[in-house]
PDB file of C-alpha atoms in Angstrom:
ATOM      1  CA  MET A   1       3.744   0.863  24.437  1.00  0.00           C
ATOM      2  CA  SER A   2       6.959   1.632  22.052  1.00  0.00           C
ATOM      3  CA  ILE A   3       9.079   0.152  19.226  1.00  0.00           C
ATOM      4  CA  VAL A   4      12.441   1.280  18.976  1.00  0.00           C
ATOM      5  CA  ILE A   5      14.094   0.828  15.781  1.00  0.00           C
ATOM      6  CA  VAL A   6      17.809   1.526  15.128  1.00  0.00           C
ATOM      7  CA  GLY A   7      19.296   2.447  11.537  1.00  0.00           C
ATOM      8  CA  GLY A   8      15.535   1.467  10.235  1.00  0.00           C
ATOM      9  CA  SER A   9      16.361   2.965   6.590  1.00  0.00           C
ATOM     10  CA  GLY A  10      18.431   1.325   3.951  1.00  0.00           C
ATOM     11  CA  MET A  11      18.771  -2.237   4.578  1.00  0.00           C
ATOM     12  CA  LEU A  12      15.905  -2.392   7.058  1.00  0.00           C
ATOM     13  CA  ALA A  13      13.263   0.264   5.221  1.00  0.00           C
ATOM     14  CA  ARG A  14      10.786  -2.718   4.484  1.00  0.00           C
ATOM     15  CA  ALA A  15      10.983  -4.185   7.840  1.00  0.00           C
ATOM     16  CA  THR A  16      10.521  -0.479   8.977  1.00  0.00           C
ATOM     17  CA  GLU A  17       7.209   0.047   6.895  1.00  0.00           C
ATOM     18  CA  TRP A  18       5.885  -3.644   8.115  1.00  0.00           C
ATOM     19  CA  ILE A  19       6.310  -2.504  11.712  1.00  0.00           C
ATOM     20  CA  LYS A  20       4.400   1.124  11.047  1.00  0.00           C
ATOM     21  CA  ASP A  21       1.556  -0.899   8.990  1.00  0.00           C
ATOM     22  CA  ASN A  22       1.610  -3.775  11.427  1.00  0.00           C
ATOM     23  CA  PHE A  23       1.431  -2.322  15.190  1.00  0.00           C
ATOM     24  CA  ASP A  24      -0.078   0.686  16.821  1.00  0.00           C
ATOM     25  CA  ASP A  25       2.418   1.381  19.290  1.00  0.00           C
ATOM     26  CA  ASP A  26       4.666   4.763  19.329  1.00  0.00           C
ATOM     27  CA  ILE A  27       7.657   3.863  16.823  1.00  0.00           C
ATOM     28  CA  TRP A  28      10.847   5.543  17.668  1.00  0.00           C
ATOM     29  CA  LEU A  29      13.308   5.666  14.773  1.00  0.00           C
ATOM     30  CA  LEU A  30      16.834   6.344  16.111  1.00  0.00           C
ATOM     31  CA  SER A  31      19.214   7.108  12.712  1.00  0.00           C
ATOM     32  CA  ARG A  32      22.020   9.499  11.758  1.00  0.00           C
ATOM     33  CA  ASN A  33      19.905  10.286   8.805  1.00  0.00           C
ATOM     34  CA  LYS A  34      16.511  11.509   8.834  1.00  0.00           C
ATOM     35  CA  ASP A  35      16.471  12.382   5.018  1.00  0.00           C
ATOM     36  CA  ARG A  36      16.790   8.332   4.105  1.00  0.00           C
ATOM     37  CA  TYR A  37      13.032   7.978   5.666  1.00  0.00           C
ATOM     38  CA  SER A  38      10.049   8.761   3.601  1.00  0.00           C
ATOM     39  CA  SER A  39       8.164  11.929   4.237  1.00  0.00           C
ATOM     40  CA  GLU A  40       5.376   9.622   4.833  1.00  0.00           C
ATOM     41  CA  LEU A  41       6.571   7.133   7.285  1.00  0.00           C
ATOM     42  CA  LEU A  42       7.842  10.428   9.139  1.00  0.00           C
ATOM     43  CA  ASN A  43       4.637  12.317   9.055  1.00  0.00           C
ATOM     44  CA  PHE A  44       2.817   9.270  10.218  1.00  0.00           C
ATOM     45  CA  HIS A  45       1.051   9.713  13.358  1.00  0.00           C
ATOM     46  CA  ASN A  46       2.420   7.851  15.578  1.00  0.00           C
ATOM     47  CA  VAL A  47       6.286   7.935  13.968  1.00  0.00           C
ATOM     48  CA  LYS A  48       8.973   9.732  16.064  1.00  0.00           C
ATOM     49  CA  PHE A  49      12.319  10.391  14.673  1.00  0.00           C
ATOM     50  CA  VAL A  50      15.667  10.990  16.940  1.00  0.00           C
ATOM     51  CA  GLU A  51      18.962  11.593  15.593  1.00  0.00           C
ATOM     52  CA  TYR A  52      20.976   8.814  17.184  1.00  0.00           C
ATOM     53  CA  ASP A  53      24.469   7.522  16.251  1.00  0.00           C
ATOM     54  CA  TYR A  54      25.398   4.543  18.246  1.00  0.00           C
ATOM     55  CA  GLU A  55      29.042   5.598  17.849  1.00  0.00           C
ATOM     56  CA  THR A  56      28.534   8.543  20.222  1.00  0.00           C
ATOM     57  CA  ASP A  57      27.044   9.232  23.489  1.00  0.00           C
ATOM     58  CA  ASN A  58      23.565  10.086  22.732  1.00  0.00           C
ATOM     59  CA  LYS A  59      20.603  11.886  24.793  1.00  0.00           C
ATOM     60  CA  ILE A  60      17.048  12.547  24.100  1.00  0.00           C
ATOM     61  CA  ASP A  61      16.417  16.169  25.573  1.00  0.00           C
ATOM     62  CA  TYR A  62      12.724  16.321  25.040  1.00  0.00           C
ATOM     63  CA  GLU A  63      11.234  13.270  25.545  1.00  0.00           C
ATOM     64  CA  TYR A  64      12.079   9.837  27.150  1.00  0.00           C
ATOM     65  CA  ILE A  65      11.181   6.078  25.383  1.00  0.00           C
ATOM     66  CA  LYS A  66       8.576   4.717  27.598  1.00  0.00           C
ATOM     67  CA  ASP A  67       7.606   0.711  27.416  1.00  0.00           C
ATOM     68  CA  VAL A  68       9.459  -0.193  24.677  1.00  0.00           C
ATOM     69  CA  LYS A  69       8.383  -3.748  23.722  1.00  0.00           C
ATOM     70  CA  ILE A  70      10.283  -4.354  20.863  1.00  0.00           C
ATOM     71  CA  MET A  71      13.627  -2.893  19.739  1.00  0.00           C
ATOM     72  CA  VAL A  72      15.217  -3.817  16.085  1.00  0.00           C
ATOM     73  CA  ASN A  73      18.702  -2.955  16.047  1.00  0.00           C
ATOM     74  CA  TRP A  74      21.714  -3.581  13.504  1.00  0.00           C
ATOM     75  CA  VAL A  75      24.115  -1.953  15.986  1.00  0.00           C
ATOM     76  CA  HIS A  76      27.968  -2.888  15.264  1.00  0.00           C
ATOM     77  CA  SER A  77      30.420  -3.816  18.220  1.00  0.00           C
ATOM     78  CA  ASN A  78      31.905  -0.869  18.389  1.00  0.00           C
ATOM     79  CA  GLY A  79      28.940   0.888  19.341  1.00  0.00           C
ATOM     80  CA  TYR A  80      27.942  -1.471  22.274  1.00  0.00           C
ATOM     81  CA  ILE A  81      29.130   0.802  24.986  1.00  0.00           C
ATOM     82  CA  ASN A  82      27.489   4.003  23.825  1.00  0.00           C
ATOM     83  CA  HIS A  83      24.114   1.836  23.070  1.00  0.00           C
ATOM     84  CA  GLN A  84      23.937   0.400  26.309  1.00  0.00           C
ATOM     85  CA  SER A  85      24.514   4.010  28.176  1.00  0.00           C
ATOM     86  CA  PHE A  86      21.422   4.970  25.812  1.00  0.00           C
ATOM     87  CA  ILE A  87      19.116   2.019  26.752  1.00  0.00           C
ATOM     88  CA  GLU A  88      20.202   2.720  30.384  1.00  0.00           C
ATOM     89  CA  SER A  89      19.456   6.384  30.686  1.00  0.00           C
ATOM     90  CA  GLU A  90      16.896   7.207  27.501  1.00  0.00           C
ATOM     91  CA  MET A  91      14.131   4.508  28.163  1.00  0.00           C
ATOM     92  CA  THR A  92      12.149   2.288  30.103  1.00  0.00           C
ATOM     93  CA  ILE A  93      11.158  -1.316  29.227  1.00  0.00           C
ATOM     94  CA  ASP A  94       7.363  -2.256  29.197  1.00  0.00           C
ATOM     95  CA  ASP A  95       6.664  -4.371  32.959  1.00  0.00           C
ATOM     96  CA  ASN A  96       3.738  -5.741  31.365  1.00  0.00           C
ATOM     97  CA  CYS A  97       5.204  -8.175  28.666  1.00  0.00           C
ATOM     98  CA  THR A  98       9.067  -9.429  27.865  1.00  0.00           C
ATOM     99  CA  PRO A  99      10.249  -6.693  25.626  1.00  0.00           C
ATOM    100  CA  VAL A 100      12.018  -8.425  22.278  1.00  0.00           C
ATOM    101  CA  TYR A 101      15.352  -7.057  21.076  1.00  0.00           C
ATOM    102  CA  ILE A 102      15.951  -8.194  17.603  1.00  0.00           C
ATOM    103  CA  HIS A 103      19.987  -8.195  17.317  1.00  0.00           C
ATOM    104  CA  ILE A 104      20.952  -8.063  13.285  1.00  0.00           C
ATOM    105  CA  VAL A 105      24.316  -9.588  13.091  1.00  0.00           C
ATOM    106  CA  GLY A 106      26.696 -10.184   9.914  1.00  0.00           C
ATOM    107  CA  SER A 107      28.305 -13.417   8.994  1.00  0.00           C
ATOM    108  CA  ASN A 108      31.499 -12.177  10.768  1.00  0.00           C
ATOM    109  CA  ARG A 109      30.290 -11.867  13.912  1.00  0.00           C
ATOM    110  CA  HIS A 110      31.991 -10.313  16.774  1.00  0.00           C
ATOM    111  CA  ASP A 111      31.619 -12.078  20.370  1.00  0.00           C
ATOM    112  CA  ASP A 112      28.814 -10.146  21.437  1.00  0.00           C
ATOM    113  CA  SER A 113      27.827 -12.697  24.378  1.00  0.00           C
ATOM    114  CA  ALA A 114      28.658 -10.269  26.829  1.00  0.00           C
ATOM    115  CA  PHE A 115      26.492  -7.508  25.303  1.00  0.00           C
ATOM    116  CA  ILE A 116      23.431  -9.929  25.239  1.00  0.00           C
ATOM    117  CA  LYS A 117      23.804 -11.033  28.178  1.00  0.00           C
ATOM    118  CA  TRP A 118      23.820  -7.491  29.736  1.00  0.00           C
ATOM    119  CA  LEU A 119      20.491  -7.098  27.369  1.00  0.00           C
ATOM    120  CA  GLN A 120      19.103 -10.353  28.910  1.00  0.00           C
ATOM    121  CA  ASN A 121      19.645  -9.077  32.538  1.00  0.00           C
ATOM    122  CA  LYS A 122      18.015  -5.594  31.482  1.00  0.00           C
ATOM    123  CA  GLY A 123      14.794  -8.237  31.005  1.00  0.00           C
ATOM    124  CA  PHE A 124      14.810  -8.485  27.184  1.00  0.00           C
ATOM    125  CA  LYS A 125      14.312 -11.662  24.952  1.00  0.00           C
ATOM    126  CA  VAL A 126      17.404 -11.464  22.554  1.00  0.00           C
ATOM    127  CA  LEU A 127      16.372 -12.544  19.160  1.00  0.00           C
ATOM    128  CA  ILE A 128      19.312 -13.019  16.655  1.00  0.00           C
ATOM    129  CA  VAL A 129      18.986 -12.308  12.616  1.00  0.00           C
ATOM    130  CA  GLN A 130      22.061 -13.957  11.261  1.00  0.00           C
ATOM    131  CA  LEU A 131      22.938 -12.721   8.087  1.00  0.00           C
ATOM    132  CA  GLY A 132      24.727 -15.216   5.787  1.00  0.00           C
ATOM    133  CA  PHE A 133      24.761 -15.326   1.782  1.00  0.00           C
ATOM    134  CA  ARG A 134      22.011 -16.416  -0.902  1.00  0.00           C
ATOM    135  CA  LEU A 135      23.482 -18.160  -4.241  1.00  0.00           C
ATOM    136  CA  ASP A 136      23.396 -16.345  -7.560  1.00  0.00           C
ATOM    137  CA  HIS A 137      22.327 -17.478 -10.870  1.00  0.00           C
ATOM    138  CA  GLN A 138      25.615 -19.088 -11.459  1.00  0.00           C
ATOM    139  CA  GLY A 139      26.041 -20.748  -7.779  1.00  0.00           C
ATOM    140  CA  GLY A 140      28.364 -18.390  -6.595  1.00  0.00           C
ATOM    141  CA  LYS A 141      27.755 -16.912  -3.149  1.00  0.00           C
ATOM    142  CA  ARG A 142      26.303 -13.133  -3.205  1.00  0.00           C
ATOM    143  CA  TRP A 143      25.272 -10.307  -0.603  1.00  0.00           C
ATOM    144  CA  LEU A 144      21.473  -9.979   0.455  1.00  0.00           C
ATOM    145  CA  THR A 145      18.950  -7.692  -0.731  1.00  0.00           C
ATOM    146  CA  HIS A 146      17.526  -5.122   1.549  1.00  0.00           C
ATOM    147  CA  ASP A 147      14.417  -7.204   1.196  1.00  0.00           C
ATOM    148  CA  GLU A 148      15.611 -10.090   2.642  1.00  0.00           C
ATOM    149  CA  ILE A 149      17.332  -8.563   5.434  1.00  0.00           C
ATOM    150  CA  SER A 150      14.223  -7.097   6.104  1.00  0.00           C
ATOM    151  CA  ASP A 151      12.130 -10.345   5.494  1.00  0.00           C
ATOM    152  CA  GLY A 152      14.761 -12.022   8.433  1.00  0.00           C
ATOM    153  CA  VAL A 153      13.591  -9.087  10.911  1.00  0.00           C
ATOM    154  CA  ILE A 154       9.849  -9.563  10.130  1.00  0.00           C
ATOM    155  CA  GLN A 155      10.255 -13.226  10.430  1.00  0.00           C
ATOM    156  CA  ALA A 156      11.866 -13.222  13.851  1.00  0.00           C
ATOM    157  CA  ILE A 157       9.309 -10.876  15.148  1.00  0.00           C
ATOM    158  CA  GLN A 158       6.484 -12.781  13.972  1.00  0.00           C
ATOM    159  CA  LEU A 159       7.949 -16.267  15.096  1.00  0.00           C
ATOM    160  CA  GLY A 160       9.476 -14.909  17.910  1.00  0.00           C
ATOM    161  CA  GLU A 161      12.734 -16.946  17.513  1.00  0.00           C
ATOM    162  CA  ASP A 162      16.121 -16.274  16.041  1.00  0.00           C
ATOM    163  CA  VAL A 163      16.317 -16.383  12.136  1.00  0.00           C
ATOM    164  CA  LEU A 164      19.497 -17.415   9.860  1.00  0.00           C
ATOM    165  CA  VAL A 165      18.904 -15.682   6.605  1.00  0.00           C
ATOM    166  CA  SER A 166      20.879 -18.000   4.283  1.00  0.00           C
ATOM    167  CA  GLU A 167      20.564 -20.790   1.956  1.00  0.00           C
TER     168      GLU A 167
END
């Protein structure tokens, strides 16, 4: 089985490491920037890197991603069409379970109901990680840290439900 992580460096780096440490499945890192991942992660026995930009039409020439059981994705609305095409043409989902699609969205959400419906029609259980804000020491709003965002993704995977990362 496979786990696919789109954009797993940066804000999702800790969630990516947690997935590596907690799952024995093949882990596919789909990203534009291979150099943003540690060499330890890239050289781990079950990790595969594929250069991927959800804003363009992508194909994997050398291998097909088989039996996806979890996808973690921070794909913005301008890439939904290309991302759908990639899912359709480059991977299969695991028929032995209900695959989970972790859909990370910011506080200024685009109407992604058609995209979510498409994912559900493909057989995915869609879990939304909604990003909000935290309060700083003076009581004002601040951006979430990378670890707080990763914690929301990890919580969604562990609990199997939507997560709001906010106060």
